[in-house]
mmCIF file of C-alpha atoms and ligand atoms in Angstrom:
data_model
loop_
_atom_site.group_PDB
_atom_site.id
_atom_site.type_symbol
_atom_site.label_atom_id
_atom_site.label_comp_id
_atom_site.label_asym_id
_atom_site.label_seq_id
_atom_site.Cartn_x
_atom_site.Cartn_y
_atom_site.Cartn_z
ATOM 1 C CA MET A 1095 22.293 5.462 12.563
ATOM 2 C CA ALA A 1096 20.687 2.014 12.424
ATOM 3 C CA LEU A 1097 19.811 1.201 8.820
ATOM 4 C CA PRO A 1098 18.193 -2.254 8.501
ATOM 5 C CA ASN A 1099 20.130 -5.087 6.795
ATOM 6 C CA THR A 1100 17.054 -6.317 4.956
ATOM 7 C CA VAL A 1101 13.922 -4.520 3.770
ATOM 8 C CA ARG A 1102 10.641 -6.152 2.753
ATOM 9 C CA LEU A 1103 9.139 -4.308 -0.196
ATOM 10 C CA VAL A 1104 5.368 -4.522 -0.514
ATOM 11 C CA ASP A 1105 4.379 -3.753 -4.090
ATOM 12 C CA VAL A 1106 0.963 -2.127 -3.963
ATOM 13 C CA GLY A 1107 0.942 -1.304 -7.695
ATOM 14 C CA PRO A 1108 -1.824 -3.728 -8.727
ATOM 15 C CA ARG A 1109 -4.104 -2.121 -6.099
ATOM 16 C CA ASP A 1110 -3.015 1.420 -5.215
ATOM 17 C CA GLY A 1111 -1.385 1.816 -8.618
ATOM 18 C CA LEU A 1112 -4.356 0.806 -10.713
ATOM 19 C CA GLN A 1113 -7.357 1.818 -8.561
ATOM 20 C CA ASN A 1114 -7.228 5.422 -9.734
ATOM 21 C CA GLU A 1115 -6.875 4.733 -13.472
ATOM 22 C CA ALA A 1116 -9.831 6.259 -15.279
ATOM 23 C CA THR A 1117 -9.753 3.975 -18.305
ATOM 24 C CA HIS A 1118 -10.745 0.333 -18.000
ATOM 25 C CA ILE A 1119 -7.827 -2.050 -17.491
ATOM 26 C CA SER A 1120 -8.444 -5.638 -18.482
ATOM 27 C CA THR A 1121 -8.389 -8.392 -15.888
ATOM 28 C CA ALA A 1122 -5.693 -10.144 -17.949
ATOM 29 C CA VAL A 1123 -3.340 -7.153 -17.632
ATOM 30 C CA LYS A 1124 -3.926 -6.983 -13.857
ATOM 31 C CA ILE A 1125 -3.147 -10.683 -13.521
ATOM 32 C CA GLU A 1126 -0.025 -10.415 -15.651
ATOM 33 C CA LEU A 1127 1.200 -7.455 -13.581
ATOM 34 C CA VAL A 1128 0.954 -9.468 -10.356
ATOM 35 C CA GLU A 1129 2.688 -12.458 -11.948
ATOM 36 C CA ARG A 1130 5.507 -10.323 -13.363
ATOM 37 C CA LEU A 1131 6.098 -8.695 -9.966
ATOM 38 C CA ALA A 1132 6.345 -12.116 -8.330
ATOM 39 C CA ALA A 1133 8.745 -13.270 -11.063
ATOM 40 C CA ALA A 1134 10.937 -10.233 -10.313
ATOM 41 C CA GLY A 1135 11.298 -11.419 -6.732
ATOM 42 C CA ILE A 1136 8.657 -9.321 -4.955
ATOM 43 C CA ARG A 1137 7.430 -11.451 -2.070
ATOM 44 C CA HIS A 1138 4.501 -9.329 -0.889
ATOM 45 C CA ILE A 1139 2.007 -8.045 -3.425
ATOM 46 C CA GLU A 1140 -1.231 -6.151 -2.838
ATOM 47 C CA ALA A 1141 -3.081 -7.735 -5.703
ATOM 48 C CA ALA A 1142 -6.700 -6.549 -5.398
ATOM 49 C CA SER A 1143 -9.272 -4.583 -3.444
ATOM 50 C CA PHE A 1144 -12.628 -5.913 -2.260
ATOM 51 C CA VAL A 1145 -14.281 -2.509 -1.916
ATOM 52 C CA SER A 1146 -17.605 -1.328 -3.305
ATOM 53 C CA PRO A 1147 -17.440 -1.285 -7.132
ATOM 54 C CA LYS A 1148 -19.664 1.800 -6.999
ATOM 55 C CA TRP A 1149 -16.902 3.608 -5.121
ATOM 56 C CA VAL A 1150 -13.913 2.232 -7.032
ATOM 57 C CA PRO A 1151 -15.062 0.673 -10.342
ATOM 58 C CA GLN A 1152 -11.527 -0.223 -11.463
ATOM 59 C CA MET A 1153 -11.241 -2.800 -8.642
ATOM 60 C CA GLY A 1154 -14.574 -4.421 -9.520
ATOM 61 C CA ASP A 1155 -12.933 -7.562 -10.935
ATOM 62 C CA ALA A 1156 -11.051 -8.437 -7.719
ATOM 63 C CA ARG A 1157 -12.481 -11.989 -7.652
ATOM 64 C CA GLU A 1158 -11.455 -12.660 -11.253
ATOM 65 C CA VAL A 1159 -7.980 -11.211 -10.662
ATOM 66 C CA MET A 1160 -7.390 -13.369 -7.588
ATOM 67 C CA ALA A 1161 -8.747 -16.454 -9.392
ATOM 68 C CA GLY A 1162 -6.489 -15.909 -12.406
ATOM 69 C CA ILE A 1163 -3.138 -15.431 -10.673
ATOM 70 C CA GLU A 1164 -0.781 -18.364 -10.846
ATOM 71 C CA ARG A 1165 0.413 -18.406 -7.252
ATOM 72 C CA ARG A 1166 4.060 -18.765 -6.371
ATOM 73 C CA LYS A 1167 5.261 -20.381 -3.193
ATOM 74 C CA GLY A 1168 6.612 -17.872 -0.703
ATOM 75 C CA VAL A 1169 4.642 -14.929 -2.107
ATOM 76 C CA THR A 1170 1.941 -13.211 -0.050
ATOM 77 C CA TYR A 1171 -1.026 -12.121 -2.176
ATOM 78 C CA ALA A 1172 -2.922 -9.490 -0.199
ATOM 79 C CA ALA A 1173 -6.112 -7.468 -0.722
ATOM 80 C CA LEU A 1174 -7.925 -4.508 0.814
ATOM 81 C CA THR A 1175 -11.114 -5.286 2.740
ATOM 82 C CA PRO A 1176 -13.032 -2.336 4.226
ATOM 83 C CA ASN A 1177 -15.706 -4.454 5.928
ATOM 84 C CA LEU A 1178 -16.990 -7.994 6.493
ATOM 85 C CA LYS A 1179 -18.593 -8.146 3.045
ATOM 86 C CA GLY A 1180 -15.231 -7.422 1.472
ATOM 87 C CA PHE A 1181 -13.502 -9.887 3.772
ATOM 88 C CA GLU A 1182 -15.871 -12.721 2.879
ATOM 89 C CA ALA A 1183 -15.272 -12.152 -0.824
ATOM 90 C CA ALA A 1184 -11.518 -11.995 -0.227
ATOM 91 C CA LEU A 1185 -11.607 -15.219 1.777
ATOM 92 C CA ALA A 1186 -13.502 -16.991 -1.003
ATOM 93 C CA SER A 1187 -10.782 -15.745 -3.369
ATOM 94 C CA ARG A 1188 -8.059 -17.406 -1.265
ATOM 95 C CA VAL A 1189 -6.124 -14.277 -0.332
ATOM 96 C CA ASP A 1190 -3.138 -14.819 1.962
ATOM 97 C CA GLU A 1191 -3.611 -11.567 3.823
ATOM 98 C CA VAL A 1192 -6.104 -8.728 4.080
ATOM 99 C CA ALA A 1193 -5.739 -5.049 4.927
ATOM 100 C CA VAL A 1194 -8.195 -2.794 6.711
ATOM 101 C CA PHE A 1195 -7.809 0.924 6.191
ATOM 102 C CA THR A 1196 -8.662 4.056 8.091
ATOM 103 C CA ALA A 1197 -6.974 7.428 8.628
ATOM 104 C CA ALA A 1198 -5.625 9.825 11.213
ATOM 105 C CA SER A 1199 -7.998 12.471 9.851
ATOM 106 C CA GLU A 1200 -11.762 12.403 10.401
ATOM 107 C CA ALA A 1201 -12.432 14.349 7.200
ATOM 108 C CA PHE A 1202 -10.444 11.930 5.039
ATOM 109 C CA THR A 1203 -12.024 8.862 6.636
ATOM 110 C CA GLN A 1204 -15.452 10.275 5.861
ATOM 111 C CA LYS A 1205 -14.610 10.893 2.189
ATOM 112 C CA ASN A 1206 -12.804 7.599 1.707
ATOM 113 C CA ILE A 1207 -14.939 5.080 3.582
ATOM 114 C CA ASN A 1208 -18.023 7.081 4.533
ATOM 115 C CA CYS A 1209 -17.735 6.858 8.316
ATOM 116 C CA THR A 1210 -15.884 8.231 11.339
ATOM 117 C CA ILE A 1211 -12.556 6.806 12.519
ATOM 118 C CA ALA A 1212 -14.315 5.194 15.495
ATOM 119 C CA GLU A 1213 -16.972 3.646 13.225
ATOM 120 C CA SER A 1214 -14.264 2.324 10.912
ATOM 121 C CA LEU A 1215 -12.599 0.547 13.839
ATOM 122 C CA THR A 1216 -15.945 -0.928 14.874
ATOM 123 C CA ARG A 1217 -16.364 -2.275 11.324
ATOM 124 C CA PHE A 1218 -12.883 -3.791 11.388
ATOM 125 C CA ALA A 1219 -13.453 -5.788 14.588
ATOM 126 C CA PRO A 1220 -15.479 -8.595 12.921
ATOM 127 C CA VAL A 1221 -13.070 -8.594 9.958
ATOM 128 C CA ILE A 1222 -10.087 -9.115 12.253
ATOM 129 C CA GLU A 1223 -11.961 -11.769 14.211
ATOM 130 C CA ALA A 1224 -13.007 -13.676 11.070
ATOM 131 C CA ALA A 1225 -9.501 -13.376 9.642
ATOM 132 C CA GLY A 1226 -8.028 -14.811 12.840
ATOM 133 C CA ALA A 1227 -10.483 -17.709 12.733
ATOM 134 C CA ASN A 1228 -9.331 -18.458 9.178
ATOM 135 C CA GLY A 1229 -5.607 -18.062 9.835
ATOM 136 C CA ILE A 1230 -5.323 -14.899 7.742
ATOM 137 C CA ARG A 1231 -3.113 -12.030 8.851
ATOM 138 C CA VAL A 1232 -4.490 -8.496 8.893
ATOM 139 C CA ARG A 1233 -2.522 -5.405 8.026
ATOM 140 C CA GLY A 1234 -3.801 -1.978 9.074
ATOM 141 C CA TYR A 1235 -3.411 1.198 7.053
ATOM 142 C CA VAL A 1236 -3.494 4.650 8.573
ATOM 143 C CA SER A 1237 -3.793 7.353 5.903
ATOM 144 C CA THR A 1238 -2.937 11.067 6.060
ATOM 145 C CA VAL A 1239 -0.125 10.558 8.591
ATOM 146 C CA LEU A 1240 1.812 13.568 7.259
ATOM 147 C CA GLY A 1241 -1.069 15.759 6.145
ATOM 148 C CA CYS A 1242 -4.678 15.620 4.983
ATOM 149 C CA PRO A 1243 -6.136 17.110 1.785
ATOM 150 C CA TYR A 1244 -9.151 18.323 3.795
ATOM 151 C CA ALA A 1245 -7.851 18.984 7.336
ATOM 152 C CA GLY A 1246 -4.225 20.047 6.689
ATOM 153 C CA ASP A 1247 -1.665 19.222 9.384
ATOM 154 C CA ILE A 1248 -2.187 16.099 11.465
ATOM 155 C CA ALA A 1249 -0.718 15.805 14.973
ATOM 156 C CA PRO A 1250 1.704 12.852 15.349
ATOM 157 C CA ALA A 1251 -0.100 11.965 18.608
ATOM 158 C CA GLN A 1252 -3.321 11.456 16.636
ATOM 159 C CA VAL A 1253 -1.512 9.150 14.180
ATOM 160 C CA ALA A 1254 -0.013 7.203 17.080
ATOM 161 C CA ALA A 1255 -3.398 6.795 18.771
ATOM 162 C CA VAL A 1256 -5.043 5.260 15.668
ATOM 163 C CA CYS A 1257 -2.033 2.997 15.034
ATOM 164 C CA ARG A 1258 -2.136 1.759 18.616
ATOM 165 C CA GLU A 1259 -5.850 0.945 18.335
ATOM 166 C CA LEU A 1260 -5.284 -1.110 15.178
ATOM 167 C CA LEU A 1261 -2.403 -2.951 16.812
ATOM 168 C CA ASP A 1262 -4.463 -3.703 19.931
ATOM 169 C CA MET A 1263 -7.298 -4.986 17.732
ATOM 170 C CA GLY A 1264 -4.957 -7.568 16.198
ATOM 171 C CA CYS A 1265 -3.275 -6.076 13.128
ATOM 172 C CA TYR A 1266 0.210 -7.574 12.805
ATOM 173 C CA GLU A 1267 1.586 -4.541 10.965
ATOM 174 C CA ILE A 1268 0.564 -0.913 10.545
ATOM 175 C CA SER A 1269 1.341 0.884 7.303
ATOM 176 C CA LEU A 1270 1.786 4.639 7.633
ATOM 177 C CA GLY A 1271 0.290 6.405 4.621
ATOM 178 C CA ASP A 1272 1.510 9.774 3.422
ATOM 179 C CA THR A 1273 -1.517 9.767 1.159
ATOM 180 C CA ILE A 1274 -0.872 13.101 -0.531
ATOM 181 C CA GLY A 1275 2.924 13.049 -0.372
ATOM 182 C CA THR A 1276 3.321 16.381 1.395
ATOM 183 C CA GLY A 1277 5.683 15.105 4.094
ATOM 184 C CA THR A 1278 9.343 16.080 4.391
ATOM 185 C CA PRO A 1279 12.125 14.038 6.049
ATOM 186 C CA LEU A 1280 12.218 15.573 9.532
ATOM 187 C CA LYS A 1281 8.434 15.610 9.710
ATOM 188 C CA ALA A 1282 8.417 11.918 8.744
ATOM 189 C CA LYS A 1283 11.051 11.153 11.376
ATOM 190 C CA HIS A 1284 9.167 12.989 14.126
ATOM 191 C CA MET A 1285 5.884 11.302 13.197
ATOM 192 C CA LEU A 1286 7.596 7.894 13.281
ATOM 193 C CA GLU A 1287 9.210 8.654 16.643
ATOM 194 C CA ALA A 1288 5.779 9.446 18.084
ATOM 195 C CA VAL A 1289 4.201 6.280 16.637
ATOM 196 C CA ALA A 1290 7.137 4.060 17.648
ATOM 197 C CA ARG A 1291 6.527 4.975 21.287
ATOM 198 C CA ASP A 1292 3.221 3.063 20.992
ATOM 199 C CA VAL A 1293 3.922 0.485 18.260
ATOM 200 C CA PRO A 1294 7.144 -1.553 17.960
ATOM 201 C CA ILE A 1295 9.094 -0.353 14.931
ATOM 202 C CA HIS A 1296 9.284 -3.873 13.451
ATOM 203 C CA GLN A 1297 5.467 -3.733 13.152
ATOM 204 C CA LEU A 1298 5.472 -0.522 11.118
ATOM 205 C CA ALA A 1299 5.661 0.062 7.368
ATOM 206 C CA ALA A 1300 6.082 3.255 5.338
ATOM 207 C CA HIS A 1301 3.581 3.942 2.545
ATOM 208 C CA PHE A 1302 4.691 7.191 0.980
ATOM 209 C CA HIS A 1303 3.155 8.760 -2.095
ATOM 210 C CA ASP A 1304 5.524 10.871 -4.178
ATOM 211 C CA THR A 1305 3.293 13.802 -5.122
ATOM 212 C CA TYR A 1306 5.864 16.396 -4.018
ATOM 213 C CA GLY A 1307 8.954 14.333 -4.921
ATOM 214 C CA GLN A 1308 9.853 13.795 -1.254
ATOM 215 C CA ALA A 1309 9.165 10.090 -0.878
ATOM 216 C CA LEU A 1310 12.717 8.702 -1.220
ATOM 217 C CA ALA A 1311 14.099 11.317 1.179
ATOM 218 C CA ASN A 1312 11.300 10.583 3.626
ATOM 219 C CA LEU A 1313 11.986 6.860 3.329
ATOM 220 C CA TYR A 1314 15.659 7.353 4.072
ATOM 221 C CA ALA A 1315 14.689 9.302 7.186
ATOM 222 C CA VAL A 1316 12.514 6.476 8.529
ATOM 223 C CA LEU A 1317 14.951 3.718 7.478
ATOM 224 C CA GLU A 1318 17.522 5.443 9.663
ATOM 225 C CA GLU A 1319 15.131 4.949 12.553
ATOM 226 C CA GLY A 1320 15.151 1.196 11.852
ATOM 227 C CA LEU A 1321 11.893 0.833 9.905
ATOM 228 C CA ALA A 1322 12.273 -2.105 7.510
ATOM 229 C CA VAL A 1323 9.026 -2.499 5.508
ATOM 230 C CA VAL A 1324 8.383 -0.232 2.536
ATOM 231 C CA ASP A 1325 5.263 -0.018 0.361
ATOM 232 C CA ALA A 1326 5.903 1.081 -3.206
ATOM 233 C CA SER A 1327 4.345 0.829 -6.620
ATOM 234 C CA VAL A 1328 6.055 -0.388 -9.779
ATOM 235 C CA ALA A 1329 6.537 2.489 -12.245
ATOM 236 C CA GLY A 1330 5.245 4.837 -9.509
ATOM 237 C CA LEU A 1331 1.683 4.105 -10.543
ATOM 238 C CA GLY A 1332 -1.250 5.262 -8.573
ATOM 239 C CA GLY A 1333 -3.098 7.593 -6.287
ATOM 240 C CA CYS A 1334 -6.134 7.562 -4.070
ATOM 241 C CA PRO A 1335 -9.455 8.418 -5.736
ATOM 242 C CA TYR A 1336 -10.519 10.219 -2.538
ATOM 243 C CA ALA A 1337 -7.379 12.386 -2.272
ATOM 244 C CA LYS A 1338 -7.624 14.788 -5.185
ATOM 245 C CA GLY A 1339 -4.315 15.567 -6.868
ATOM 246 C CA ALA A 1340 -2.440 12.787 -5.050
ATOM 247 C CA SER A 1341 -0.028 11.088 -7.425
ATOM 248 C CA GLY A 1342 1.407 7.589 -7.252
ATOM 249 C CA ASN A 1343 3.362 5.778 -4.621
ATOM 250 C CA VAL A 1344 7.113 6.036 -4.613
ATOM 251 C CA ALA A 1345 8.317 3.820 -7.491
ATOM 252 C CA SER A 1346 9.428 0.325 -6.466
ATOM 253 C CA GLU A 1347 12.376 0.477 -8.881
ATOM 254 C CA ASP A 1348 13.631 3.712 -7.274
ATOM 255 C CA VAL A 1349 13.354 2.222 -3.784
ATOM 256 C CA ILE A 1350 15.147 -0.993 -4.770
ATOM 257 C CA TYR A 1351 17.924 0.961 -6.504
ATOM 258 C CA MET A 1352 18.432 3.118 -3.392
ATOM 259 C CA LEU A 1353 18.395 0.124 -1.041
ATOM 260 C CA GLN A 1354 20.782 -1.914 -3.190
ATOM 261 C CA GLY A 1355 23.109 1.094 -3.397
ATOM 262 C CA MET A 1356 23.234 1.158 0.407
ATOM 263 C CA GLY A 1357 23.949 -2.591 0.608
ATOM 264 C CA ILE A 1358 20.483 -3.402 1.971
ATOM 265 C CA ASN A 1359 19.118 -6.799 1.005
ATOM 266 C CA THR A 1360 15.721 -6.970 -0.771
ATOM 267 C CA GLY A 1361 15.730 -10.199 -2.782
ATOM 268 C CA VAL A 1362 14.392 -8.294 -5.802
ATOM 269 C CA ASN A 1363 15.823 -8.514 -9.325
ATOM 270 C CA LEU A 1364 15.999 -4.843 -10.313
ATOM 271 C CA GLN A 1365 16.461 -5.489 -14.034
ATOM 272 C CA GLN A 1366 13.326 -7.639 -14.145
ATOM 273 C CA LEU A 1367 11.393 -5.115 -12.087
ATOM 274 C CA VAL A 1368 12.378 -2.351 -14.528
ATOM 275 C CA LEU A 1369 11.115 -4.452 -17.437
ATOM 276 C CA THR A 1370 7.824 -4.905 -15.559
ATOM 277 C CA GLY A 1371 7.549 -1.151 -14.967
ATOM 278 C CA ASN A 1372 8.161 -0.424 -18.630
ATOM 279 C CA TRP A 1373 5.662 -3.093 -19.653
ATOM 280 C CA ILE A 1374 2.816 -1.791 -17.443
ATOM 281 C CA SER A 1375 3.548 1.824 -18.449
ATOM 282 C CA ALA A 1376 3.195 0.797 -22.098
ATOM 283 C CA GLN A 1377 -0.029 -1.056 -21.312
ATOM 284 C CA LEU A 1378 -1.458 2.080 -19.724
ATOM 285 C CA GLY A 1379 -0.051 4.339 -22.443
ATOM 286 C CA ARG A 1380 1.893 6.512 -20.043
ATOM 287 C CA VAL A 1381 5.440 7.574 -19.297
ATOM 288 C CA ASN A 1382 7.156 5.377 -16.716
ATOM 289 C CA GLY A 1383 6.973 7.250 -13.380
ATOM 290 C CA SER A 1384 10.181 5.623 -12.141
ATOM 291 C CA LYS A 1385 13.396 7.590 -12.716
ATOM 292 C CA VAL A 1386 15.413 4.381 -12.385
ATOM 293 C CA GLY A 1387 13.060 2.670 -14.845
ATOM 294 C CA GLN A 1388 13.634 5.455 -17.352
ATOM 295 C CA ALA A 1389 17.407 5.546 -16.830
ATOM 296 C CA MET A 1390 17.858 1.788 -17.086
ATOM 297 C CA ALA A 1391 15.627 1.629 -20.164
ATOM 298 C CA CYS A 1392 17.962 4.188 -21.821
ATOM 299 C CA ASN A 1393 20.935 1.961 -20.986
ATOM 300 C CA ASP A 1394 19.374 -1.111 -22.637
HETATM 301 P P1 LIG B 2307 -21.180 2.736 2.007
HETATM 302 O O1 LIG B 2307 -21.904 3.225 0.799
HETATM 303 O O2 LIG B 2307 -21.227 3.570 3.245
HETATM 304 O O3 LIG B 2307 -21.551 1.213 2.362
HETATM 305 O O4 LIG B 2307 -19.683 2.521 1.598
HETATM 306 P P2 LIG B 2307 -22.851 0.479 2.766
HETATM 307 O O5 LIG B 2307 -22.451 -0.550 3.791
HETATM 308 O O6 LIG B 2307 -23.955 1.441 3.100
HETATM 309 O O7 LIG B 2307 -23.221 -0.286 1.407
HETATM 310 C C1 LIG B 2307 -23.631 0.394 0.237
HETATM 311 C C2 LIG B 2307 -23.582 -0.566 -0.941
HETATM 312 O O8 LIG B 2307 -22.230 -1.007 -1.152
HETATM 313 C C3 LIG B 2307 -24.407 -1.830 -0.732
HETATM 314 O O9 LIG B 2307 -24.863 -2.244 -2.025
HETATM 315 C C4 LIG B 2307 -23.383 -2.827 -0.246
HETATM 316 O O10 LIG B 2307 -23.740 -4.167 -0.495
HETATM 317 C C5 LIG B 2307 -22.170 -2.426 -1.069
HETATM 318 P P3 LIG B 2307 -26.342 -1.856 -2.561
HETATM 319 O O11 LIG B 2307 -27.277 -2.433 -1.529
HETATM 320 O O12 LIG B 2307 -26.387 -0.364 -2.626
HETATM 321 O O13 LIG B 2307 -26.395 -2.525 -3.902
HETATM 322 N N1 LIG B 2307 -20.905 -2.794 -0.433
HETATM 323 C C6 LIG B 2307 -19.947 -3.531 -1.022
HETATM 324 N N2 LIG B 2307 -19.846 -4.082 -2.245
HETATM 325 C C7 LIG B 2307 -18.730 -4.783 -2.513
HETATM 326 N N3 LIG B 2307 -17.699 -4.935 -1.631
HETATM 327 C C8 LIG B 2307 -17.781 -4.392 -0.413
HETATM 328 C C9 LIG B 2307 -18.934 -3.657 -0.064
HETATM 329 N N4 LIG B 2307 -19.309 -3.005 1.040
HETATM 330 C C10 LIG B 2307 -20.516 -2.496 0.813
HETATM 331 N N5 LIG B 2307 -16.757 -4.556 0.438
HETATM 332 C C11 LIG B 2307 -17.560 1.414 1.771
HETATM 333 C C12 LIG B 2307 -18.701 2.067 2.528
HETATM 334 C C13 LIG B 2307 -16.430 1.211 2.764
HETATM 335 C C14 LIG B 2307 -18.023 0.065 1.225
HETATM 336 C C15 LIG B 2307 -17.155 2.349 0.602
HETATM 337 O O14 LIG B 2307 -16.943 3.628 1.122
HETATM 338 C C16 LIG B 2307 -15.900 1.887 -0.101
HETATM 339 O O15 LIG B 2307 -15.903 0.848 -0.754
HETATM 340 N N6 LIG B 2307 -14.816 2.680 0.000
HETATM 341 C C17 LIG B 2307 -13.552 2.289 -0.574
HETATM 342 C C18 LIG B 2307 -12.765 3.491 -0.947
HETATM 343 C C19 LIG B 2307 -11.437 3.056 -1.486
HETATM 344 O O16 LIG B 2307 -11.267 1.944 -1.953
HETATM 345 N N7 LIG B 2307 -10.451 3.974 -1.437
HETATM 346 C C20 LIG B 2307 -9.132 3.689 -1.926
HETATM 347 C C21 LIG B 2307 -8.382 2.737 -1.063
HETATM 348 S S1 LIG B 2307 -7.693 3.492 0.384
HETATM 349 C C22 LIG B 2307 -6.214 4.208 -0.180
HETATM 350 O O17 LIG B 2307 -5.945 4.238 -1.351
HETATM 351 C C23 LIG B 2307 -5.231 4.697 0.856
HETATM 352 C C24 LIG B 2307 -4.071 3.730 1.093
HETATM 353 O O18 LIG B 2307 -3.389 3.473 -0.118
HETATM 354 C C25 LIG B 2307 -3.101 4.309 2.125
HETATM 355 C C26 LIG B 2307 -2.659 5.739 1.800
HETATM 356 O O19 LIG B 2307 -2.155 5.998 0.689
HETATM 357 O O20 LIG B 2307 -2.806 6.585 2.685
HETATM 358 C C27 LIG B 2307 -4.570 2.382 1.636
HETATM 359 MG MG1 LIG B 2308 -1.863 4.714 -0.969
#
């Protein structure tokens, strides 16, 4: 057992959490969400997405969101960029980091970004090159690592192969997406073991959606392997518009509570994070998807 001493939590709520919301969310609320997360001690925030507004209308105000955020020293403000057009807009918006995204499943890649896996990698090459020239780090996402809504089971070797390609192209970190949350702990562990043969574990992150309520258990399984970067979404917001039925990411509050309970350092103020989760849930008119958020609100 080799649990890490410190875990970096990447809050993807402002992007993954909000991208799937059907009703319009104001730019001001998006900005305030990012600022509240930073105030709660989150040091890595996925704040926006420079994708086609025809594909994901909710992210159409990415420029305005990035322009409105009062930046804090020491916080990385990141954004999704599927292609060079997205990267150029992100660069003009002074992002600290960008993320390219593909999948281990051909069918999902086609639905999500309208191309094959190989074509997606070809599109990323100029993004990674331009990012390097501008001193911007690139993260790579691989979706459907524990199952695909269209193709079913995905072989760990296929996940490992795509991760390795992204690493070789220059991504500094690869985030492993259980997009539809169907994974279970041993499956997660075996997938990670396969990927870690090709990619050093300190360059891997877990991005687990909680559709089937397995995300915390799956996270524990990969933390035991030494993985130390976790993507999560405040109040458990979110879902992918191209993965029908997929619910939000594991809630950041639940992850922080679990990590703190195991003596793992995160630098996050849980109480403040819970307040942020309750605030954004109220803004969206929905029940807080974090169990810890609900429990701590009851104790107020
Ligand atoms: P396409 O239609 O094949 O692109 O879409 P195209 O190059 O043919 O361009 C079509 C139009 O889109 C053109 O405009 C372009 O200018 C415009 P038109 O001439 O028709 O007026 N366009 C853009 N506009 C703004 N920003 C851009 C951009 N690129 C082209 N960057 C494309 C291909 C990749 C653009 C599209 O499929 C897309 O935007 N997909 C994004 C889907 C998405 O955001 N999905 C959710 C995020 S991924 C996710 O949630 C999973 C993750 O969380 C991990 C996990 O959970 O597994 C990361
Ligand atoms: Mg996701």
